[in-house]
CSV table of C-alpha atoms in Angstrom, one decimal:
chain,number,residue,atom,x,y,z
F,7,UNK,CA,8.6,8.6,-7.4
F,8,UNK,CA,7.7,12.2,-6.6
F,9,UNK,CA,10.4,12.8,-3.9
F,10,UNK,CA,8.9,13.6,-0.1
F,11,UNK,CA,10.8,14.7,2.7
F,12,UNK,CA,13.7,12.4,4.3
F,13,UNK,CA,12.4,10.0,6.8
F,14,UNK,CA,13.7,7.4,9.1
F,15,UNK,CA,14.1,4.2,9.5
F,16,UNK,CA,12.0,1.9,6.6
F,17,UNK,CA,9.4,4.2,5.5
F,18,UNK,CA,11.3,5.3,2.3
F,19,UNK,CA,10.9,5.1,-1.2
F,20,UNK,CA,13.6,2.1,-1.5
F,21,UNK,CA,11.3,-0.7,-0.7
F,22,UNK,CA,8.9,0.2,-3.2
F,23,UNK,CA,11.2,0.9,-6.0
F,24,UNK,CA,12.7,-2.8,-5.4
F,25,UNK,CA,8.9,-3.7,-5.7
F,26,UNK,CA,8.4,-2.3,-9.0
F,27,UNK,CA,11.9,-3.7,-10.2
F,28,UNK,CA,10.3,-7.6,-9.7
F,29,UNK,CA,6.6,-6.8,-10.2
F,30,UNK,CA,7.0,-8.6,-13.4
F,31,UNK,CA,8.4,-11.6,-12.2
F,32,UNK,CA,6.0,-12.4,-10.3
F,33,UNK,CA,2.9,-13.3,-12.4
F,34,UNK,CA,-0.2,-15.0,-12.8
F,35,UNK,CA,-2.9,-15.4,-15.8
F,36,UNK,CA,-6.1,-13.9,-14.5
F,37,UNK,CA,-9.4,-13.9,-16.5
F,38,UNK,CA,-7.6,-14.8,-19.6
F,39,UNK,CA,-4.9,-11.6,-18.9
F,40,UNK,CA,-1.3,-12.2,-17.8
F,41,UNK,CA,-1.0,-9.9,-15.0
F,42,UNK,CA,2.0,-8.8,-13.2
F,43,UNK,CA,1.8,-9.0,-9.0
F,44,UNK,CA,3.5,-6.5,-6.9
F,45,UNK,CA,5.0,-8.4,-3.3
F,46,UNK,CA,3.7,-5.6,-1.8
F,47,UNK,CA,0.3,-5.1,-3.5
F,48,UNK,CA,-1.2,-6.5,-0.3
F,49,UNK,CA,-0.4,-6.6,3.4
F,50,UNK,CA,3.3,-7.5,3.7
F,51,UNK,CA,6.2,-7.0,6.6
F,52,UNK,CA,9.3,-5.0,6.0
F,53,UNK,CA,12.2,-6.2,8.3
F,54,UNK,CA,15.5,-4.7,8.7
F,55,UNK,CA,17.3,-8.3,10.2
F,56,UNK,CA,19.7,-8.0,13.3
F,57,UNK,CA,20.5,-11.4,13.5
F,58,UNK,CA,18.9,-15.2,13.0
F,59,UNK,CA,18.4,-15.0,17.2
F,60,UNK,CA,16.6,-11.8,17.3
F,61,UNK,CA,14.6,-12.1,13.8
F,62,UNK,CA,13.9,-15.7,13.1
F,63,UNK,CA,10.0,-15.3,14.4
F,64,UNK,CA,10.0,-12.3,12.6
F,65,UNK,CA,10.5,-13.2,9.3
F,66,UNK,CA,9.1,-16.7,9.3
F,67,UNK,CA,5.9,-15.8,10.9
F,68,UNK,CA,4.6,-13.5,8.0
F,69,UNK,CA,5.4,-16.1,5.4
F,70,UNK,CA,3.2,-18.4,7.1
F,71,UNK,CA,0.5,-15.8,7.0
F,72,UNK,CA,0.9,-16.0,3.3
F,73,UNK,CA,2.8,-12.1,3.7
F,74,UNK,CA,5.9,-11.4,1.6
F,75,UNK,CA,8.6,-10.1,3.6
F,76,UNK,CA,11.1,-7.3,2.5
F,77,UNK,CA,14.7,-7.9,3.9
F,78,UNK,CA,16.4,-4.4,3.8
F,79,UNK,CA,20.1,-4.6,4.7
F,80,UNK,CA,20.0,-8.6,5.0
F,81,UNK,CA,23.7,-8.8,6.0
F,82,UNK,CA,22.8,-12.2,8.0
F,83,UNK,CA,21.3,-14.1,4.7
F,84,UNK,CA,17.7,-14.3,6.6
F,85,UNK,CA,16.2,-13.8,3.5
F,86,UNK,CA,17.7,-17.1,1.4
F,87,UNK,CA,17.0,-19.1,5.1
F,88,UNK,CA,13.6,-18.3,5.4
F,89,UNK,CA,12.3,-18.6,1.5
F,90,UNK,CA,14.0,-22.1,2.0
F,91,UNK,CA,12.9,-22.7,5.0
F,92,UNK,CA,8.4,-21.9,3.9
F,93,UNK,CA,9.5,-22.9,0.4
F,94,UNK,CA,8.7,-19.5,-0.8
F,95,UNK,CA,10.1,-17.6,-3.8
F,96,UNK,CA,13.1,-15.2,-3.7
F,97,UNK,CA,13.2,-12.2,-5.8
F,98,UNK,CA,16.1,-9.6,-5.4
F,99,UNK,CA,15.6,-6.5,-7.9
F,100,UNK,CA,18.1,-7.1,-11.0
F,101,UNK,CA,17.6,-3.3,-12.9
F,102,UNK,CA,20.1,-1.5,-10.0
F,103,UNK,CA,21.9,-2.3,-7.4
F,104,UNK,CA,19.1,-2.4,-4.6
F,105,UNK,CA,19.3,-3.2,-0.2
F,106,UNK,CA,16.0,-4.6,-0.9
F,107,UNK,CA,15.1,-8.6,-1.6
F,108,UNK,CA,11.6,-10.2,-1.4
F,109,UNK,CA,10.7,-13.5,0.1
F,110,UNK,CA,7.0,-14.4,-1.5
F,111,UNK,CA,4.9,-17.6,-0.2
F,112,UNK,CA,2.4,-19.4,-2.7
F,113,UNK,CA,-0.6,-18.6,-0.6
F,114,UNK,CA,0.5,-14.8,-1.3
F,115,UNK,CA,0.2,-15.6,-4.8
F,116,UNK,CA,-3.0,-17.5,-4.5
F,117,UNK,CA,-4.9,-15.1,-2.8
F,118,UNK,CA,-4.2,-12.0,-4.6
F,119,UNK,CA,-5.4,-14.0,-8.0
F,120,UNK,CA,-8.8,-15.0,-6.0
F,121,UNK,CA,-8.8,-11.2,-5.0
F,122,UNK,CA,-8.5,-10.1,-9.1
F,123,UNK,CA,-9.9,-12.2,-10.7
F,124,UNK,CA,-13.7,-11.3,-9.6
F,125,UNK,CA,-13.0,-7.4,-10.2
F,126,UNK,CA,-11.6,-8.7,-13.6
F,127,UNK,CA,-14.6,-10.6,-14.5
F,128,UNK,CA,-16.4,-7.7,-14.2
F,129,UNK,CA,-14.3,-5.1,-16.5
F,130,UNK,CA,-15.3,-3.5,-19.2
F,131,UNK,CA,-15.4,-5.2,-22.8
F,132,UNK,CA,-11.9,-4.8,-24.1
F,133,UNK,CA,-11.8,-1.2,-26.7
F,134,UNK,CA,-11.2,-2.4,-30.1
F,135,UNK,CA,-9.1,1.4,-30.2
F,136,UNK,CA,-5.1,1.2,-30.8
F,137,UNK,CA,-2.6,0.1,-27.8
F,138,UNK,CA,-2.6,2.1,-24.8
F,139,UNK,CA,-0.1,2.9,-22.3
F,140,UNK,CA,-1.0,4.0,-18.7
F,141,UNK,CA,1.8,5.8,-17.0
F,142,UNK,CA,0.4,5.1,-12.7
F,143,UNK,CA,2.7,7.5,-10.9
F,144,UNK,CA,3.0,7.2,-7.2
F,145,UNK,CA,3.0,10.8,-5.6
F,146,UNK,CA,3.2,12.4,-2.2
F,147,UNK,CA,1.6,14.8,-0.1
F,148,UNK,CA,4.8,17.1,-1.1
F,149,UNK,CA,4.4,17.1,-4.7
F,150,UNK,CA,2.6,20.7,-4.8
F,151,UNK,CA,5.6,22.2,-3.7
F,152,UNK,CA,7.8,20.9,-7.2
F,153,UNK,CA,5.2,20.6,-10.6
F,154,UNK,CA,7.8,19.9,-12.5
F,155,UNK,CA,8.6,16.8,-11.2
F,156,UNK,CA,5.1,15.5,-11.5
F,157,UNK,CA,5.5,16.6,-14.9
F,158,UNK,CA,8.5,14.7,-15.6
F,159,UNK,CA,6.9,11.5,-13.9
F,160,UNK,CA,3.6,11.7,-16.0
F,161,UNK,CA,5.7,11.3,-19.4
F,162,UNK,CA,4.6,12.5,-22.8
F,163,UNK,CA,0.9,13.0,-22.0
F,164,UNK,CA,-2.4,15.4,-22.4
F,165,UNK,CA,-4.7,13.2,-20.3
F,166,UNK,CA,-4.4,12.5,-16.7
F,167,UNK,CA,-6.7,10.3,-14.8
F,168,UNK,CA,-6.7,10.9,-10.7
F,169,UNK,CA,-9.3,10.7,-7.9
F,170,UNK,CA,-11.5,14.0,-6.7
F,171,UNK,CA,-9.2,13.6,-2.9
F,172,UNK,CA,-5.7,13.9,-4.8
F,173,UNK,CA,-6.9,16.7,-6.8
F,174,UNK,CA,-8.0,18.9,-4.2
F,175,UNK,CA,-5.6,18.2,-1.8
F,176,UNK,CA,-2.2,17.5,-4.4
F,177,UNK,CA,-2.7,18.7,-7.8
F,178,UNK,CA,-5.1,21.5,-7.6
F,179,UNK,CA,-2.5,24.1,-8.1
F,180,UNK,CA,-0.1,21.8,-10.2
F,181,UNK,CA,-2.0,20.9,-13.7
F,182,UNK,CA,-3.8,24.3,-14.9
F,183,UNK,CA,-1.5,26.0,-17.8
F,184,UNK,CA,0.5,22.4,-18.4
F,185,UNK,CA,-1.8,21.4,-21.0
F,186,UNK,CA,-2.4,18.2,-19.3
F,187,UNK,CA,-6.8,17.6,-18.8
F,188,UNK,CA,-7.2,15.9,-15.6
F,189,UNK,CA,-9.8,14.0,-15.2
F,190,UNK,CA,-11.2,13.6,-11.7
F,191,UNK,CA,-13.2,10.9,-10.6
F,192,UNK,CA,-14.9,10.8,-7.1
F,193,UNK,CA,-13.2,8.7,-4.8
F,194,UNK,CA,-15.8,6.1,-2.7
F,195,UNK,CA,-14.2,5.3,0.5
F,196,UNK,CA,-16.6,2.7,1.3
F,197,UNK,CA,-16.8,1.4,-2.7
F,198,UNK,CA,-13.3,0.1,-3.6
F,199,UNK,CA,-14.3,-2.4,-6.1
F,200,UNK,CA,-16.0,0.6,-8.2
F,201,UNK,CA,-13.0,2.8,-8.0
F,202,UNK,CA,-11.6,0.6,-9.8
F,203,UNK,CA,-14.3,0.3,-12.6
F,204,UNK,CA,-14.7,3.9,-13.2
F,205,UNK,CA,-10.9,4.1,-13.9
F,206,UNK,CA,-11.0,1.0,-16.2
F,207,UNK,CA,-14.1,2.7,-17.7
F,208,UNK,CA,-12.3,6.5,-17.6
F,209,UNK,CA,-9.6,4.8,-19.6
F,210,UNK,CA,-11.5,3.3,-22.3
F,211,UNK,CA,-13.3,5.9,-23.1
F,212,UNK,CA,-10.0,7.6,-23.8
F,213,UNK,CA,-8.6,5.0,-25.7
F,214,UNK,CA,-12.2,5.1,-27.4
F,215,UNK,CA,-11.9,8.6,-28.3
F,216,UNK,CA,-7.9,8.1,-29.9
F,217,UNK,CA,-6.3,9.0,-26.7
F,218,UNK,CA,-3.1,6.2,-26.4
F,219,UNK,CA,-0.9,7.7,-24.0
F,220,UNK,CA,-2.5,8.9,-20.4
F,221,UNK,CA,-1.5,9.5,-16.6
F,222,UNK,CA,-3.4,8.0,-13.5
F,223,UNK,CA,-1.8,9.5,-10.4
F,224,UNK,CA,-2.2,8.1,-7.6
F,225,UNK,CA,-1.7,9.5,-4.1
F,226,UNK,CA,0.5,7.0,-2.6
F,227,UNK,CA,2.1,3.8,-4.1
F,228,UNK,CA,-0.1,2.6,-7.4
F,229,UNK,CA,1.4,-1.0,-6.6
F,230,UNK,CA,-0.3,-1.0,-2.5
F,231,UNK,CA,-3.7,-1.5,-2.2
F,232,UNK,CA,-4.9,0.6,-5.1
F,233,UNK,CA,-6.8,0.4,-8.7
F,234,UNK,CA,-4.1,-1.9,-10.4
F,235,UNK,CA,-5.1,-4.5,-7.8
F,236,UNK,CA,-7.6,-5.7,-10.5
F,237,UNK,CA,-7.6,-3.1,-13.1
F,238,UNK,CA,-7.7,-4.7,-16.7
F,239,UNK,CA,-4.7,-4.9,-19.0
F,240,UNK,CA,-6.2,-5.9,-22.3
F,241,UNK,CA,-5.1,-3.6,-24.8
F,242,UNK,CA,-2.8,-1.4,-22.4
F,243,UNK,CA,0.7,-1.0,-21.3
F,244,UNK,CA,0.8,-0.3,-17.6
F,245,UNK,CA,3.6,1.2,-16.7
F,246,UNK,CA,4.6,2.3,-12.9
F,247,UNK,CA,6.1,5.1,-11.1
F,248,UNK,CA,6.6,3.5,-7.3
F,249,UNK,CA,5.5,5.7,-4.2
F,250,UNK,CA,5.0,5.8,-0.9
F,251,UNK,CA,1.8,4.7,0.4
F,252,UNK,CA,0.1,7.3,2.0
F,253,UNK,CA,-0.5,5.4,5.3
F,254,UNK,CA,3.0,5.0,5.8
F,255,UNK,CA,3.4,8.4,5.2
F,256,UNK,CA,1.1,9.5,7.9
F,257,UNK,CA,2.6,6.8,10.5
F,258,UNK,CA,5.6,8.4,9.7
F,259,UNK,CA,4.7,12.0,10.2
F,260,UNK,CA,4.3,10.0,14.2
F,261,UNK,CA,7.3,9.0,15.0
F,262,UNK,CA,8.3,12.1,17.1
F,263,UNK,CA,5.8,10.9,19.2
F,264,UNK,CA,7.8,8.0,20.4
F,265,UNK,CA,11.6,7.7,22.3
F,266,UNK,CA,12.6,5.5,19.1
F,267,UNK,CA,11.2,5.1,15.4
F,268,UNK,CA,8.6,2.2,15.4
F,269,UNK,CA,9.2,2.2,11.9
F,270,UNK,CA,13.0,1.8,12.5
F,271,UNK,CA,12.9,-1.9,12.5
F,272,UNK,CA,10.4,-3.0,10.9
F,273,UNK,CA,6.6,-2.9,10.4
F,274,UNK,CA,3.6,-4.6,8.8
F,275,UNK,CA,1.5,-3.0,6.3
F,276,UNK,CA,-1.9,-4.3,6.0
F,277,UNK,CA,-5.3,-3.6,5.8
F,278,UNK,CA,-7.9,-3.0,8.6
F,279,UNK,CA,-10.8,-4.2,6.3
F,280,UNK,CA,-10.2,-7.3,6.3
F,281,UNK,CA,-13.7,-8.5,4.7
F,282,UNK,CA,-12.4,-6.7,1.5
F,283,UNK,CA,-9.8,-8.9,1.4
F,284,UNK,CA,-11.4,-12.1,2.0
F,285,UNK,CA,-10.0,-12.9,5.2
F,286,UNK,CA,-11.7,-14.6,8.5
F,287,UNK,CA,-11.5,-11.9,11.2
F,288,UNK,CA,-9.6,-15.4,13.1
F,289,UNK,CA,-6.7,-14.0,10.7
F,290,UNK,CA,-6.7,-10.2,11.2
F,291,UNK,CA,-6.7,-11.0,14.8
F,292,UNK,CA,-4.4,-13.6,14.7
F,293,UNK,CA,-1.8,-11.6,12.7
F,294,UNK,CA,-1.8,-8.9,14.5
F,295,UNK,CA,-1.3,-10.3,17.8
F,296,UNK,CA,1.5,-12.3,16.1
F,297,UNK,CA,3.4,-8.9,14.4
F,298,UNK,CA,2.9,-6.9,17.7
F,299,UNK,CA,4.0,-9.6,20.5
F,300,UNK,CA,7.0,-10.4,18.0
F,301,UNK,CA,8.0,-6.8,18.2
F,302,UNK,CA,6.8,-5.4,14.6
F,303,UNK,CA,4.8,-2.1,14.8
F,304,UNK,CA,1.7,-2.5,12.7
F,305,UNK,CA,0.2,0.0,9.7
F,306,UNK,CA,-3.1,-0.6,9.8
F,307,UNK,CA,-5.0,1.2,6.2
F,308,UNK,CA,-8.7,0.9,5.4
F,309,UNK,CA,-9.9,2.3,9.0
F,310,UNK,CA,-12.5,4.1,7.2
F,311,UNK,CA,-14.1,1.0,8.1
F,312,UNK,CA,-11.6,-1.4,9.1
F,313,UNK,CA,-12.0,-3.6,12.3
F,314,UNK,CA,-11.2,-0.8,15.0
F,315,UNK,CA,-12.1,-3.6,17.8
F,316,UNK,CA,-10.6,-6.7,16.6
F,317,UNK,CA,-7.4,-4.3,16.3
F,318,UNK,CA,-7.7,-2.8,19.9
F,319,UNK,CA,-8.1,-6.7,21.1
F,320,UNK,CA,-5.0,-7.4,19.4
F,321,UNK,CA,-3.5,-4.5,21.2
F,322,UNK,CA,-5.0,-6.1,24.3
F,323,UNK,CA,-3.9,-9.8,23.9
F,324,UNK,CA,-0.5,-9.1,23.1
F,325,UNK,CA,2.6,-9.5,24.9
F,326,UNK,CA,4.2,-6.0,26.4
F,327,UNK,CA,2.6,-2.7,26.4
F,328,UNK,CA,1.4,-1.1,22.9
F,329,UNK,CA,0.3,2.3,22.2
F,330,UNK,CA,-2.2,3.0,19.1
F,331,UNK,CA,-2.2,5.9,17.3
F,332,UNK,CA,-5.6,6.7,14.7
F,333,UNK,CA,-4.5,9.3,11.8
F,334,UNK,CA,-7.6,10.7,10.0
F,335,UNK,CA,-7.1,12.5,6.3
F,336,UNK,CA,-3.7,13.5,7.0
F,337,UNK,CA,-2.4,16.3,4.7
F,338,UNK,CA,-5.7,17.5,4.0
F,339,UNK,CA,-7.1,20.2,5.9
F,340,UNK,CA,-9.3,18.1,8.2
F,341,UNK,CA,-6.0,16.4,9.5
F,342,UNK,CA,-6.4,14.8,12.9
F,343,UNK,CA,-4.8,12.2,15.3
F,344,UNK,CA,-6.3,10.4,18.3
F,345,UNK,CA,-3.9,8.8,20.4
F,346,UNK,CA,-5.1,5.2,22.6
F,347,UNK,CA,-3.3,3.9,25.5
F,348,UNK,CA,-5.7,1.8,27.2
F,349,UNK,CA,-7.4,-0.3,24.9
F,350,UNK,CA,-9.1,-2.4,27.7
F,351,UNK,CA,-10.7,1.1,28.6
F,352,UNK,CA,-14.6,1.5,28.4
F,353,UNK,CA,-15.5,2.8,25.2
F,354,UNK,CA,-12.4,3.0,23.9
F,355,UNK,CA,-13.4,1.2,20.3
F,356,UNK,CA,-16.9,3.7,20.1
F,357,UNK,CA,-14.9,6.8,20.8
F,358,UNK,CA,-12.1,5.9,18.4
F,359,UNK,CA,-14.4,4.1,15.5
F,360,UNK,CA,-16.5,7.8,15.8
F,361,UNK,CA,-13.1,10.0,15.0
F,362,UNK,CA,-12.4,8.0,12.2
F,363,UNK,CA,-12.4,10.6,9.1
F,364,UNK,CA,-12.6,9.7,5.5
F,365,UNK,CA,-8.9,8.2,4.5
F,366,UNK,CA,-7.5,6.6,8.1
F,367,UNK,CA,-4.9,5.0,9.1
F,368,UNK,CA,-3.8,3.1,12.4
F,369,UNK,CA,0.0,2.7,13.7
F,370,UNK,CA,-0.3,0.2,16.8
F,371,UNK,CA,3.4,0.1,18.4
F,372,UNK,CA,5.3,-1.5,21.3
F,373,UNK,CA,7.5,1.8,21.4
F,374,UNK,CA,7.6,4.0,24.4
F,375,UNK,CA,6.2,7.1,23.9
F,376,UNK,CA,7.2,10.7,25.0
């Protein structure tokens, strides 16, 4: 992990370093490749438990979603109770000594392997070149300020794959004089599935031209909604440097907006496009209303085009007063934040779907705010 500032509550790097400790456990042969799954590659809920009373919906609502949950700090045992209880799988991270344990249901499973396995149909034929190895490092907005350390993370390479966004607004100033060649791709907002194939083509092409050992940075987690989630592994080593996504990163930067952390307790982490994803809007909607009237503030990525009026109606139908905040290409120049407090309000989903900016994200919260 390139190391960002402190923060609060759950949005650190500790979840997703226990992530990367059980990615491999977790596995699934996809279009003839054995592929490693992250529990946190998709939407998923991190919860901090207070007690079986307070956190029982909580935990056991997720699950039935088909989201893994991350216990932090499970001092009460919710975690072994409620992969018992859903007949889930429990993974705890066995590499170092970790706060972190993952509860993942079967339909979690399921669905990300009907997610890959149409991206990996479509791949590239495999490079008949030597084994490759593909160090994905997560990295952070305040990576700039420390090259060496994205130096270090990157390994013994000359080659560094990343998209045309984290180059201009992360690494600009970082590679030139290394020796490392970047190679910037353009990043399609509204194109995931050929992100994804241009760095699976990037890559061969490489490995085509004798190049074994190359870096894809990625600004955020590489595990969390990113171009692992169906890039190929025939003839390459993947190997992962855990982040934090960048969308927790901006709902972060927000929490000085609010009398307490909404991240403090817990939080969902999904995405707003939920097309993408191959889920009925009944879902989104229902999930949502479920997270926020249980309490759990919500992370919602993908806004670029994600559902920015099933996710006010959510706002709407649940229980207790919410507050949305939309944050559009934070740590970029064109940075801004639109705050909603009546979602009932006329026009509130035109005037809010015509802020969004390229790379947005949504924190919907129950927490009071300043």
């Amino acid at each position: 992990m390139i190391p960002v500032e402190a923060r609060s509550g759950l949005a650190d790097i500790e979840v997703f370093r226990a992530a990367s400790d059980v990615r491999h456990h977790i596995t699934a042969t996809i279009a003839g490749e054995r592929h490693a799954i992250s529990p946190v590659s998709g939407g998923f809920v991190v919860l901090r438990p207070r007690g079986f009373k307070e956190d029982m919906t909580s935990a056991l609502g997720p699950l039935g979603w088909g989201r893994p949950v991350a216990f932090v700090d499970d001092s009460w045992g919710l975690a072994r109770f409620s992969a018992a209880a859903t007949d889930s799988e429990l993974h705890v991270p066995q590499s170092s000594p970790s706060t972190v344990s993952f509860v993942v249901p079967e339909r979690f499973r399921t669905r990300r392997i009907a997610a890959m396995e149409p991206r990996l149909q479509r791949r590239c034929p495999p490079s008949k070149s030597r084994h490759q190895t593909v160090y994905a490092v997560g990295t952070g907005p305040s990576a700039a300020t420390d090259p060496q350390r994205v130096l270090r993370a990157l390994g013994p390479v000359d080659d560094a794959i990343m998209s045309d966004w984290t180059y201009e607004n992360t690494f600009k100033d970082v590679l030139p004089g290394t020796g490392v060649t970047p190679h910037v791709l353009p990043y399609q907002f509204d194109d995931f599935e050929a992100n994804i194939q241009q760095v699976d083509r990037t890559l061969r092409n490489l490995a085509s031209d004798g190049v074994d050992r190359v870096g894809l940075l990625i600004e955020g987690n590489p595990d969390t909604y990113d171009v692992l989630d169906g890039l190929s592994v025939a003839g390459r080593d993947v190997q992962v440097t855990p982040g934090i996504p960048i969308g927790l990163l901006a709902a972060a930067q927000n929490a000085e907006l609010f009398h307490d952390d909404p991240l403090s307790h817990s939080f969902a982490y999904i995405s707003g496009l939920h097309d993408r994803h191959g889920l009925p809007s009944e879902q989104f909607l229902g999930e949502l209303t479920c997270y926020l009237s249980a309490g759990i503030s919500c992370v919602l990525v993908e806004m670029y085009k994600g559902d920015i009026e099933l996710a006010l109606r959510a706002m709407a139908l649940s229980s207790g007063k919410h507050v949305a905040v939309l944050m559009n290409d934070y740590f970029s120049p064109a940075e801004s934040t639109v705050m909603v407090h009546d979602p009932r309000a006329a026009g509130t989903a035109r005037v809010v779907s015509a802020a969004r900016g390229g790379l947005s994200t949504m924190l919907i919260t129950g927490e009071e705010p300043r």
